[in-house]
Amino acid sequence: MRTIVLLMFEGFQPLDLAGPHEVFAGANVALDRLDRLGERYRLTTVALEPERPVYSESGLAMMADTGFTSIAEIDTLLIPGGDGVHNAAEDDETIAWLATTAQSARRVAAVCTGTFLAARAGLCDGHKVTTHWASAGRLATQYPGLDVDPDSIYVRDEELWTSAGVTAGIDLALALVDQDCGADIAQLVARHLVVYLRRPGGQTQYAAPVWADATELMPIRTACDLVHSTPEADHSVAILAQRVGLSTRHFTRLFKGEIGESPARYIERVRTEAARSLLETESIGLEQVALRSGFGSAETLRRAFHRRLGVSPAAY
């Protein structure tokens, strides 16, 4: 049997733990039905103080199976994220247990901001990792030695697996089951949970737009306001420059210096967000979405979506 050890700490995200737990438990059901008993998982939750409830970030209380004891023949060490992850990262006993336990595990899996805990314990050094899109920048800053991928749903680098936020722990666990038991078992579990075995696209399709801080330079601020207020209008660089009273060359240089990207890329970004909003809120065809968001045609809209979000407008 493969022993999966799942860490619990005050303020953990319950879905980061319960989601993967249900995937492995579901795999056991499927394996039982196929008489593949030798491939089953043994699931064990651990906490610093197992004699009392551990409260998740949403207030859900759970009891751990055991404390920070030595567990023989660990297959997978799974570390959830949550609001309490940074406090847990400052607990020397938790970090020491993670560092020691990981040495005897075949692989380590960190869900969401659990990557911060894994990194604090030295388990991510030199690896490519991911985390929740909203925390990727902080992770890269706090641990500059890591190669942080802010878009992937999950990343495998050797025997270190990391995932995006919350429900992405299910995607990660399905990938682990796929590796262990094959795609047939993973697919059975995915169907039972009513989720994709491999969901299309990356995290970018879920991330909220992150705009640059408003510039104090009035010509550039005016140009940005024009793009935001009427994304469907003709916003060629030459026309924008004319509207704010600058030459095209001078406008382009100032814009990139203030905003950090070219006017064309910024306009595409605003229009992509406008199209996302229309797709989420209105029942109109892709041609209408393309016209009202400034892309002009459904094909141009499709290319922008694939380039920026990794999925088609129809899939989104």
PDB file of N, CA and C in Angstrom, residues 151-231:
ATOM      1  N   ASP A 151       1.321  30.359 -13.982  1.00  0.00           N
ATOM      2  CA  ASP A 151       0.160  30.020 -14.795  1.00  0.00           C
ATOM      3  C   ASP A 151      -0.263  28.553 -14.711  1.00  0.00           C
ATOM      4  N   SER A 152       0.662  27.642 -14.483  1.00  0.00           N
ATOM      5  CA  SER A 152       0.341  26.214 -14.541  1.00  0.00           C
ATOM      6  C   SER A 152      -0.630  25.805 -13.440  1.00  0.00           C
ATOM      7  N   ILE A 153      -1.500  24.842 -13.759  1.00  0.00           N
ATOM      8  CA  ILE A 153      -2.401  24.271 -12.756  1.00  0.00           C
ATOM      9  C   ILE A 153      -1.600  23.421 -11.781  1.00  0.00           C
ATOM     10  N   TYR A 154      -0.647  22.669 -12.295  1.00  0.00           N
ATOM     11  CA  TYR A 154       0.314  21.984 -11.425  1.00  0.00           C
ATOM     12  C   TYR A 154       1.623  21.809 -12.176  1.00  0.00           C
ATOM     13  N   VAL A 155       2.687  21.623 -11.419  1.00  0.00           N
ATOM     14  CA  VAL A 155       4.027  21.473 -11.985  1.00  0.00           C
ATOM     15  C   VAL A 155       4.694  20.277 -11.323  1.00  0.00           C
ATOM     16  N   ARG A 156       5.301  19.445 -12.128  1.00  0.00           N
ATOM     17  CA  ARG A 156       6.150  18.377 -11.594  1.00  0.00           C
ATOM     18  C   ARG A 156       7.588  18.659 -11.973  1.00  0.00           C
ATOM     19  N   ASP A 157       8.474  18.683 -10.990  1.00  0.00           N
ATOM     20  CA  ASP A 157       9.909  18.823 -11.220  1.00  0.00           C
ATOM     21  C   ASP A 157      10.589  17.712 -10.425  1.00  0.00           C
ATOM     22  N   GLU A 158      11.011  16.687 -11.129  1.00  0.00           N
ATOM     23  CA  GLU A 158      11.514  15.467 -10.496  1.00  0.00           C
ATOM     24  C   GLU A 158      10.408  14.903  -9.591  1.00  0.00           C
ATOM     25  N   GLU A 159      10.670  14.718  -8.315  1.00  0.00           N
ATOM     26  CA  GLU A 159       9.637  14.163  -7.432  1.00  0.00           C
ATOM     27  C   GLU A 159       9.022  15.228  -6.521  1.00  0.00           C
ATOM     28  N   LEU A 160       9.130  16.481  -6.940  1.00  0.00           N
ATOM     29  CA  LEU A 160       8.430  17.572  -6.261  1.00  0.00           C
ATOM     30  C   LEU A 160       7.266  18.001  -7.143  1.00  0.00           C
ATOM     31  N   TRP A 161       6.060  17.952  -6.592  1.00  0.00           N
ATOM     32  CA  TRP A 161       4.846  18.349  -7.302  1.00  0.00           C
ATOM     33  C   TRP A 161       4.246  19.543  -6.564  1.00  0.00           C
ATOM     34  N   THR A 162       3.883  20.581  -7.296  1.00  0.00           N
ATOM     35  CA  THR A 162       3.217  21.740  -6.699  1.00  0.00           C
ATOM     36  C   THR A 162       2.019  22.108  -7.558  1.00  0.00           C
ATOM     37  N   SER A 163       1.028  22.742  -6.934  1.00  0.00           N
ATOM     38  CA  SER A 163      -0.181  23.065  -7.699  1.00  0.00           C
ATOM     39  C   SER A 163      -0.638  24.483  -7.425  1.00  0.00           C
ATOM     40  N   ALA A 164      -1.559  24.935  -8.260  1.00  0.00           N
ATOM     41  CA  ALA A 164      -2.236  26.209  -8.073  1.00  0.00           C
ATOM     42  C   ALA A 164      -3.184  26.096  -6.880  1.00  0.00           C
ATOM     43  N   GLY A 165      -4.089  27.068  -6.750  1.00  0.00           N
ATOM     44  CA  GLY A 165      -4.876  27.177  -5.535  1.00  0.00           C
ATOM     45  C   GLY A 165      -6.081  26.264  -5.435  1.00  0.00           C
ATOM     46  N   VAL A 166      -6.414  25.891  -4.222  1.00  0.00           N
ATOM     47  CA  VAL A 166      -7.682  25.293  -3.795  1.00  0.00           C
ATOM     48  C   VAL A 166      -8.041  24.065  -4.639  1.00  0.00           C
ATOM     49  N   THR A 167      -8.973  24.198  -5.588  1.00  0.00           N
ATOM     50  CA  THR A 167      -9.424  23.025  -6.341  1.00  0.00           C
ATOM     51  C   THR A 167      -8.320  22.420  -7.197  1.00  0.00           C
ATOM     52  N   ALA A 168      -7.250  23.152  -7.474  1.00  0.00           N
ATOM     53  CA  ALA A 168      -6.142  22.603  -8.258  1.00  0.00           C
ATOM     54  C   ALA A 168      -5.464  21.454  -7.527  1.00  0.00           C
ATOM     55  N   GLY A 169      -5.678  21.348  -6.220  1.00  0.00           N
ATOM     56  CA  GLY A 169      -5.164  20.190  -5.494  1.00  0.00           C
ATOM     57  C   GLY A 169      -5.779  18.900  -6.005  1.00  0.00           C
ATOM     58  N   ILE A 170      -7.032  18.975  -6.488  1.00  0.00           N
ATOM     59  CA  ILE A 170      -7.682  17.808  -7.080  1.00  0.00           C
ATOM     60  C   ILE A 170      -6.985  17.444  -8.390  1.00  0.00           C
ATOM     61  N   ASP A 171      -6.680  18.446  -9.216  1.00  0.00           N
ATOM     62  CA  ASP A 171      -5.949  18.195 -10.457  1.00  0.00           C
ATOM     63  C   ASP A 171      -4.612  17.516 -10.166  1.00  0.00           C
ATOM     64  N   LEU A 172      -3.912  18.030  -9.158  1.00  0.00           N
ATOM     65  CA  LEU A 172      -2.621  17.473  -8.787  1.00  0.00           C
ATOM     66  C   LEU A 172      -2.760  16.028  -8.330  1.00  0.00           C
ATOM     67  N   ALA A 173      -3.732  15.762  -7.459  1.00  0.00           N
ATOM     68  CA  ALA A 173      -3.917  14.401  -6.951  1.00  0.00           C
ATOM     69  C   ALA A 173      -4.301  13.436  -8.070  1.00  0.00           C
ATOM     70  N   LEU A 174      -5.128  13.896  -9.015  1.00  0.00           N
ATOM     71  CA  LEU A 174      -5.475  13.048 -10.162  1.00  0.00           C
ATOM     72  C   LEU A 174      -4.235  12.711 -10.988  1.00  0.00           C
ATOM     73  N   ALA A 175      -3.333  13.674 -11.130  1.00  0.00           N
ATOM     74  CA  ALA A 175      -2.090  13.411 -11.860  1.00  0.00           C
ATOM     75  C   ALA A 175      -1.236  12.381 -11.118  1.00  0.00           C
ATOM     76  N   LEU A 176      -1.233  12.439  -9.796  1.00  0.00           N
ATOM     77  CA  LEU A 176      -0.479  11.461  -9.005  1.00  0.00           C
ATOM     78  C   LEU A 176      -1.081  10.068  -9.154  1.00  0.00           C
ATOM     79  N   VAL A 177      -2.412   9.989  -9.126  1.00  0.00           N
ATOM     80  CA  VAL A 177      -3.086   8.700  -9.319  1.00  0.00           C
ATOM     81  C   VAL A 177      -2.816   8.180 -10.727  1.00  0.00           C
ATOM     82  N   ASP A 178      -2.841   9.055 -11.700  1.00  0.00           N
ATOM     83  CA  ASP A 178      -2.527   8.676 -13.080  1.00  0.00           C
ATOM     84  C   ASP A 178      -1.130   8.059 -13.145  1.00  0.00           C
ATOM     85  N   GLN A 179      -0.171   8.704 -12.479  1.00  0.00           N
ATOM     86  CA  GLN A 179       1.203   8.196 -12.467  1.00  0.00           C
ATOM     87  C   GLN A 179       1.290   6.828 -11.789  1.00  0.00           C
ATOM     88  N   ASP A 180       0.563   6.666 -10.695  1.00  0.00           N
ATOM     89  CA  ASP A 180       0.648   5.434  -9.908  1.00  0.00           C
ATOM     90  C   ASP A 180      -0.133   4.279 -10.510  1.00  0.00           C
ATOM     91  N   CYS A 181      -1.371   4.562 -10.920  1.00  0.00           N
ATOM     92  CA  CYS A 181      -2.333   3.502 -11.235  1.00  0.00           C
ATOM     93  C   CYS A 181      -2.776   3.481 -12.681  1.00  0.00           C
ATOM     94  N   GLY A 182      -2.434   4.523 -13.427  1.00  0.00           N
ATOM     95  CA  GLY A 182      -2.829   4.572 -14.820  1.00  0.00           C
ATOM     96  C   GLY A 182      -3.992   5.513 -15.063  1.00  0.00           C
ATOM     97  N   ALA A 183      -4.140   5.901 -16.342  1.00  0.00           N
ATOM     98  CA  ALA A 183      -5.165   6.868 -16.713  1.00  0.00           C
ATOM     99  C   ALA A 183      -6.571   6.322 -16.520  1.00  0.00           C
ATOM    100  N   ASP A 184      -6.743   4.990 -16.592  1.00  0.00           N
ATOM    101  CA  ASP A 184      -8.083   4.423 -16.442  1.00  0.00           C
ATOM    102  C   ASP A 184      -8.641   4.664 -15.051  1.00  0.00           C
ATOM    103  N   ILE A 185      -7.809   4.476 -14.023  1.00  0.00           N
ATOM    104  CA  ILE A 185      -8.249   4.720 -12.645  1.00  0.00           C
ATOM    105  C   ILE A 185      -8.453   6.207 -12.412  1.00  0.00           C
ATOM    106  N   ALA A 186      -7.515   7.025 -12.870  1.00  0.00           N
ATOM    107  CA  ALA A 186      -7.642   8.480 -12.699  1.00  0.00           C
ATOM    108  C   ALA A 186      -8.904   8.999 -13.381  1.00  0.00           C
ATOM    109  N   GLN A 187      -9.213   8.464 -14.558  1.00  0.00           N
ATOM    110  CA  GLN A 187     -10.405   8.911 -15.272  1.00  0.00           C
ATOM    111  C   GLN A 187     -11.680   8.517 -14.540  1.00  0.00           C
ATOM    112  N   LEU A 188     -11.708   7.313 -13.962  1.00  0.00           N
ATOM    113  CA  LEU A 188     -12.864   6.884 -13.179  1.00  0.00           C
ATOM    114  C   LEU A 188     -13.103   7.822 -11.997  1.00  0.00           C
ATOM    115  N   VAL A 189     -12.028   8.202 -11.321  1.00  0.00           N
ATOM    116  CA  VAL A 189     -12.150   9.105 -10.174  1.00  0.00           C
ATOM    117  C   VAL A 189     -12.624  10.477 -10.636  1.00  0.00           C
ATOM    118  N   ALA A 190     -12.048  10.990 -11.727  1.00  0.00           N
ATOM    119  CA  ALA A 190     -12.442  12.305 -12.250  1.00  0.00           C
ATOM    120  C   ALA A 190     -13.916  12.327 -12.626  1.00  0.00           C
ATOM    121  N   ARG A 191     -14.387  11.249 -13.253  1.00  0.00           N
ATOM    122  CA  ARG A 191     -15.796  11.188 -13.620  1.00  0.00           C
ATOM    123  C   ARG A 191     -16.685  11.194 -12.379  1.00  0.00           C
ATOM    124  N   HIS A 192     -16.279  10.459 -11.361  1.00  0.00           N
ATOM    125  CA  HIS A 192     -17.075  10.406 -10.133  1.00  0.00           C
ATOM    126  C   HIS A 192     -17.139  11.779  -9.458  1.00  0.00           C
ATOM    127  N   LEU A 193     -16.030  12.505  -9.497  1.00  0.00           N
ATOM    128  CA  LEU A 193     -15.976  13.828  -8.869  1.00  0.00           C
ATOM    129  C   LEU A 193     -16.525  14.930  -9.774  1.00  0.00           C
ATOM    130  N   VAL A 194     -16.865  14.576 -11.010  1.00  0.00           N
ATOM    131  CA  VAL A 194     -17.388  15.516 -12.006  1.00  0.00           C
ATOM    132  C   VAL A 194     -16.388  16.659 -12.233  1.00  0.00           C
ATOM    133  N   VAL A 195     -15.155  16.284 -12.537  1.00  0.00           N
ATOM    134  CA  VAL A 195     -14.112  17.261 -12.844  1.00  0.00           C
ATOM    135  C   VAL A 195     -13.350  16.780 -14.070  1.00  0.00           C
ATOM    136  N   TYR A 196     -12.579  17.696 -14.661  1.00  0.00           N
ATOM    137  CA  TYR A 196     -11.693  17.314 -15.751  1.00  0.00           C
ATOM    138  C   TYR A 196     -10.581  16.421 -15.206  1.00  0.00           C
ATOM    139  N   LEU A 197     -10.179  15.399 -16.011  1.00  0.00           N
ATOM    140  CA  LEU A 197      -8.942  14.703 -15.680  1.00  0.00           C
ATOM    141  C   LEU A 197      -7.763  15.641 -15.918  1.00  0.00           C
ATOM    142  N   ARG A 198      -7.831  16.373 -17.032  1.00  0.00           N
ATOM    143  CA  ARG A 198      -6.830  17.410 -17.301  1.00  0.00           C
ATOM    144  C   ARG A 198      -7.584  18.638 -17.793  1.00  0.00           C
ATOM    145  N   ARG A 199      -7.732  19.633 -16.948  1.00  0.00           N
ATOM    146  CA  ARG A 199      -8.543  20.795 -17.344  1.00  0.00           C
ATOM    147  C   ARG A 199      -7.805  21.647 -18.367  1.00  0.00           C
ATOM    148  N   PRO A 200      -8.540  22.257 -19.285  1.00  0.00           N
ATOM    149  CA  PRO A 200      -7.891  23.065 -20.321  1.00  0.00           C
ATOM    150  C   PRO A 200      -7.366  24.380 -19.759  1.00  0.00           C
ATOM    151  N   GLY A 201      -6.244  24.834 -20.340  1.00  0.00           N
ATOM    152  CA  GLY A 201      -5.713  26.142 -19.970  1.00  0.00           C
ATOM    153  C   GLY A 201      -5.000  26.146 -18.633  1.00  0.00           C
ATOM    154  N   GLY A 202      -4.554  27.334 -18.246  1.00  0.00           N
ATOM    155  CA  GLY A 202      -3.834  27.495 -16.997  1.00  0.00           C
ATOM    156  C   GLY A 202      -4.566  28.399 -16.033  1.00  0.00           C
ATOM    157  N   GLN A 203      -3.836  28.915 -15.043  1.00  0.00           N
ATOM    158  CA  GLN A 203      -4.444  29.748 -14.005  1.00  0.00           C
ATOM    159  C   GLN A 203      -4.876  31.114 -14.517  1.00  0.00           C
ATOM    160  N   THR A 204      -4.253  31.576 -15.598  1.00  0.00           N
ATOM    161  CA  THR A 204      -4.521  32.933 -16.068  1.00  0.00           C
ATOM    162  C   THR A 204      -6.000  33.155 -16.345  1.00  0.00           C
ATOM    163  N   GLN A 205      -6.692  32.093 -16.792  1.00  0.00           N
ATOM    164  CA  GLN A 205      -8.118  32.248 -17.111  1.00  0.00           C
ATOM    165  C   GLN A 205      -8.957  32.526 -15.867  1.00  0.00           C
ATOM    166  N   TYR A 206      -8.421  32.224 -14.674  1.00  0.00           N
ATOM    167  CA  TYR A 206      -9.153  32.456 -13.427  1.00  0.00           C
ATOM    168  C   TYR A 206      -8.688  33.715 -12.705  1.00  0.00           C
ATOM    169  N   ALA A 207      -7.505  34.186 -13.038  1.00  0.00           N
ATOM    170  CA  ALA A 207      -6.919  35.299 -12.301  1.00  0.00           C
ATOM    171  C   ALA A 207      -7.660  36.603 -12.575  1.00  0.00           C
ATOM    172  N   ALA A 208      -7.777  37.416 -11.538  1.00  0.00           N
ATOM    173  CA  ALA A 208      -8.341  38.752 -11.707  1.00  0.00           C
ATOM    174  C   ALA A 208      -7.323  39.622 -12.440  1.00  0.00           C
ATOM    175  N   PRO A 209      -7.787  40.589 -13.235  1.00  0.00           N
ATOM    176  CA  PRO A 209      -6.838  41.457 -13.936  1.00  0.00           C
ATOM    177  C   PRO A 209      -6.011  42.277 -12.956  1.00  0.00           C
ATOM    178  N   VAL A 210      -4.738  42.360 -13.217  1.00  0.00           N
ATOM    179  CA  VAL A 210      -3.833  43.147 -12.372  1.00  0.00           C
ATOM    180  C   VAL A 210      -3.327  44.303 -13.220  1.00  0.00           C
ATOM    181  N   TRP A 211      -3.860  45.479 -12.968  1.00  0.00           N
ATOM    182  CA  TRP A 211      -3.477  46.647 -13.753  1.00  0.00           C
ATOM    183  C   TRP A 211      -2.312  47.367 -13.104  1.00  0.00           C
ATOM    184  N   ALA A 212      -1.556  48.070 -13.939  1.00  0.00           N
ATOM    185  CA  ALA A 212      -0.483  48.909 -13.412  1.00  0.00           C
ATOM    186  C   ALA A 212      -1.095  50.060 -12.619  1.00  0.00           C
ATOM    187  N   ASP A 213      -0.365  50.526 -11.633  1.00  0.00           N
ATOM    188  CA  ASP A 213      -0.833  51.690 -10.882  1.00  0.00           C
ATOM    189  C   ASP A 213      -1.032  52.874 -11.829  1.00  0.00           C
ATOM    190  N   ALA A 214      -2.047  53.649 -11.547  1.00  0.00           N
ATOM    191  CA  ALA A 214      -2.343  54.804 -12.403  1.00  0.00           C
ATOM    192  C   ALA A 214      -1.142  55.745 -12.454  1.00  0.00           C
ATOM    193  N   THR A 215      -0.753  56.094 -13.648  1.00  0.00           N
ATOM    194  CA  THR A 215       0.381  56.990 -13.818  1.00  0.00           C
ATOM    195  C   THR A 215      -0.021  58.430 -13.520  1.00  0.00           C
ATOM    196  N   GLU A 216       0.932  59.199 -13.064  1.00  0.00           N
ATOM    197  CA  GLU A 216       0.704  60.619 -12.813  1.00  0.00           C
ATOM    198  C   GLU A 216       0.925  61.443 -14.075  1.00  0.00           C
ATOM    199  N   LEU A 217       1.467  60.814 -15.118  1.00  0.00           N
ATOM    200  CA  LEU A 217       1.751  61.525 -16.358  1.00  0.00           C
ATOM    201  C   LEU A 217       0.452  61.640 -17.156  1.00  0.00           C
ATOM    202  N   MET A 218      -0.100  62.838 -17.233  1.00  0.00           N
ATOM    203  CA  MET A 218      -1.466  63.020 -17.738  1.00  0.00           C
ATOM    204  C   MET A 218      -1.690  62.504 -19.167  1.00  0.00           C
ATOM    205  N   PRO A 219      -0.779  62.721 -20.107  1.00  0.00           N
ATOM    206  CA  PRO A 219      -1.054  62.189 -21.458  1.00  0.00           C
ATOM    207  C   PRO A 219      -1.241  60.671 -21.452  1.00  0.00           C
ATOM    208  N   ILE A 220      -0.431  59.972 -20.655  1.00  0.00           N
ATOM    209  CA  ILE A 220      -0.519  58.507 -20.604  1.00  0.00           C
ATOM    210  C   ILE A 220      -1.767  58.083 -19.840  1.00  0.00           C
ATOM    211  N   ARG A 221      -2.081  58.786 -18.751  1.00  0.00           N
ATOM    212  CA  ARG A 221      -3.306  58.459 -18.018  1.00  0.00           C
ATOM    213  C   ARG A 221      -4.529  58.683 -18.912  1.00  0.00           C
ATOM    214  N   THR A 222      -4.528  59.759 -19.669  1.00  0.00           N
ATOM    215  CA  THR A 222      -5.650  60.030 -20.575  1.00  0.00           C
ATOM    216  C   THR A 222      -5.799  58.910 -21.597  1.00  0.00           C
ATOM    217  N   ALA A 223      -4.666  58.451 -22.131  1.00  0.00           N
ATOM    218  CA  ALA A 223      -4.707  57.365 -23.117  1.00  0.00           C
ATOM    219  C   ALA A 223      -5.272  56.083 -22.502  1.00  0.00           C
ATOM    220  N   CYS A 224      -4.845  55.762 -21.292  1.00  0.00           N
ATOM    221  CA  CYS A 224      -5.336  54.562 -20.603  1.00  0.00           C
ATOM    222  C   CYS A 224      -6.839  54.670 -20.345  1.00  0.00           C
ATOM    223  N   ASP A 225      -7.275  55.858 -19.941  1.00  0.00           N
ATOM    224  CA  ASP A 225      -8.707  56.059 -19.680  1.00  0.00           C
ATOM    225  C   ASP A 225      -9.529  55.885 -20.948  1.00  0.00           C
ATOM    226  N   LEU A 226      -9.002  56.342 -22.067  1.00  0.00           N
ATOM    227  CA  LEU A 226      -9.695  56.182 -23.335  1.00  0.00           C
ATOM    228  C   LEU A 226      -9.857  54.708 -23.700  1.00  0.00           C
ATOM    229  N   VAL A 227      -8.816  53.941 -23.489  1.00  0.00           N
ATOM    230  CA  VAL A 227      -8.855  52.507 -23.821  1.00  0.00           C
ATOM    231  C   VAL A 227      -9.840  51.782 -22.921  1.00  0.00           C
ATOM    232  N   HIS A 228      -9.807  52.093 -21.624  1.00  0.00           N
ATOM    233  CA  HIS A 228     -10.703  51.423 -20.673  1.00  0.00           C
ATOM    234  C   HIS A 228     -12.167  51.781 -20.912  1.00  0.00           C
ATOM    235  N   SER A 229     -12.433  53.031 -21.225  1.00  0.00           N
ATOM    236  CA  SER A 229     -13.823  53.478 -21.348  1.00  0.00           C
ATOM    237  C   SER A 229     -14.465  53.029 -22.654  1.00  0.00           C
ATOM    238  N   THR A 230     -13.659  52.900 -23.697  1.00  0.00           N
ATOM    239  CA  THR A 230     -14.207  52.487 -25.000  1.00  0.00           C
ATOM    240  C   THR A 230     -13.264  51.484 -25.662  1.00  0.00           C
ATOM    241  N   PRO A 231     -13.186  50.262 -25.153  1.00  0.00           N
ATOM    242  CA  PRO A 231     -12.252  49.282 -25.734  1.00  0.00           C
ATOM    243  C   PRO A 231     -12.568  48.945 -27.189  1.00  0.00           C
TER     244      PRO A 231
END
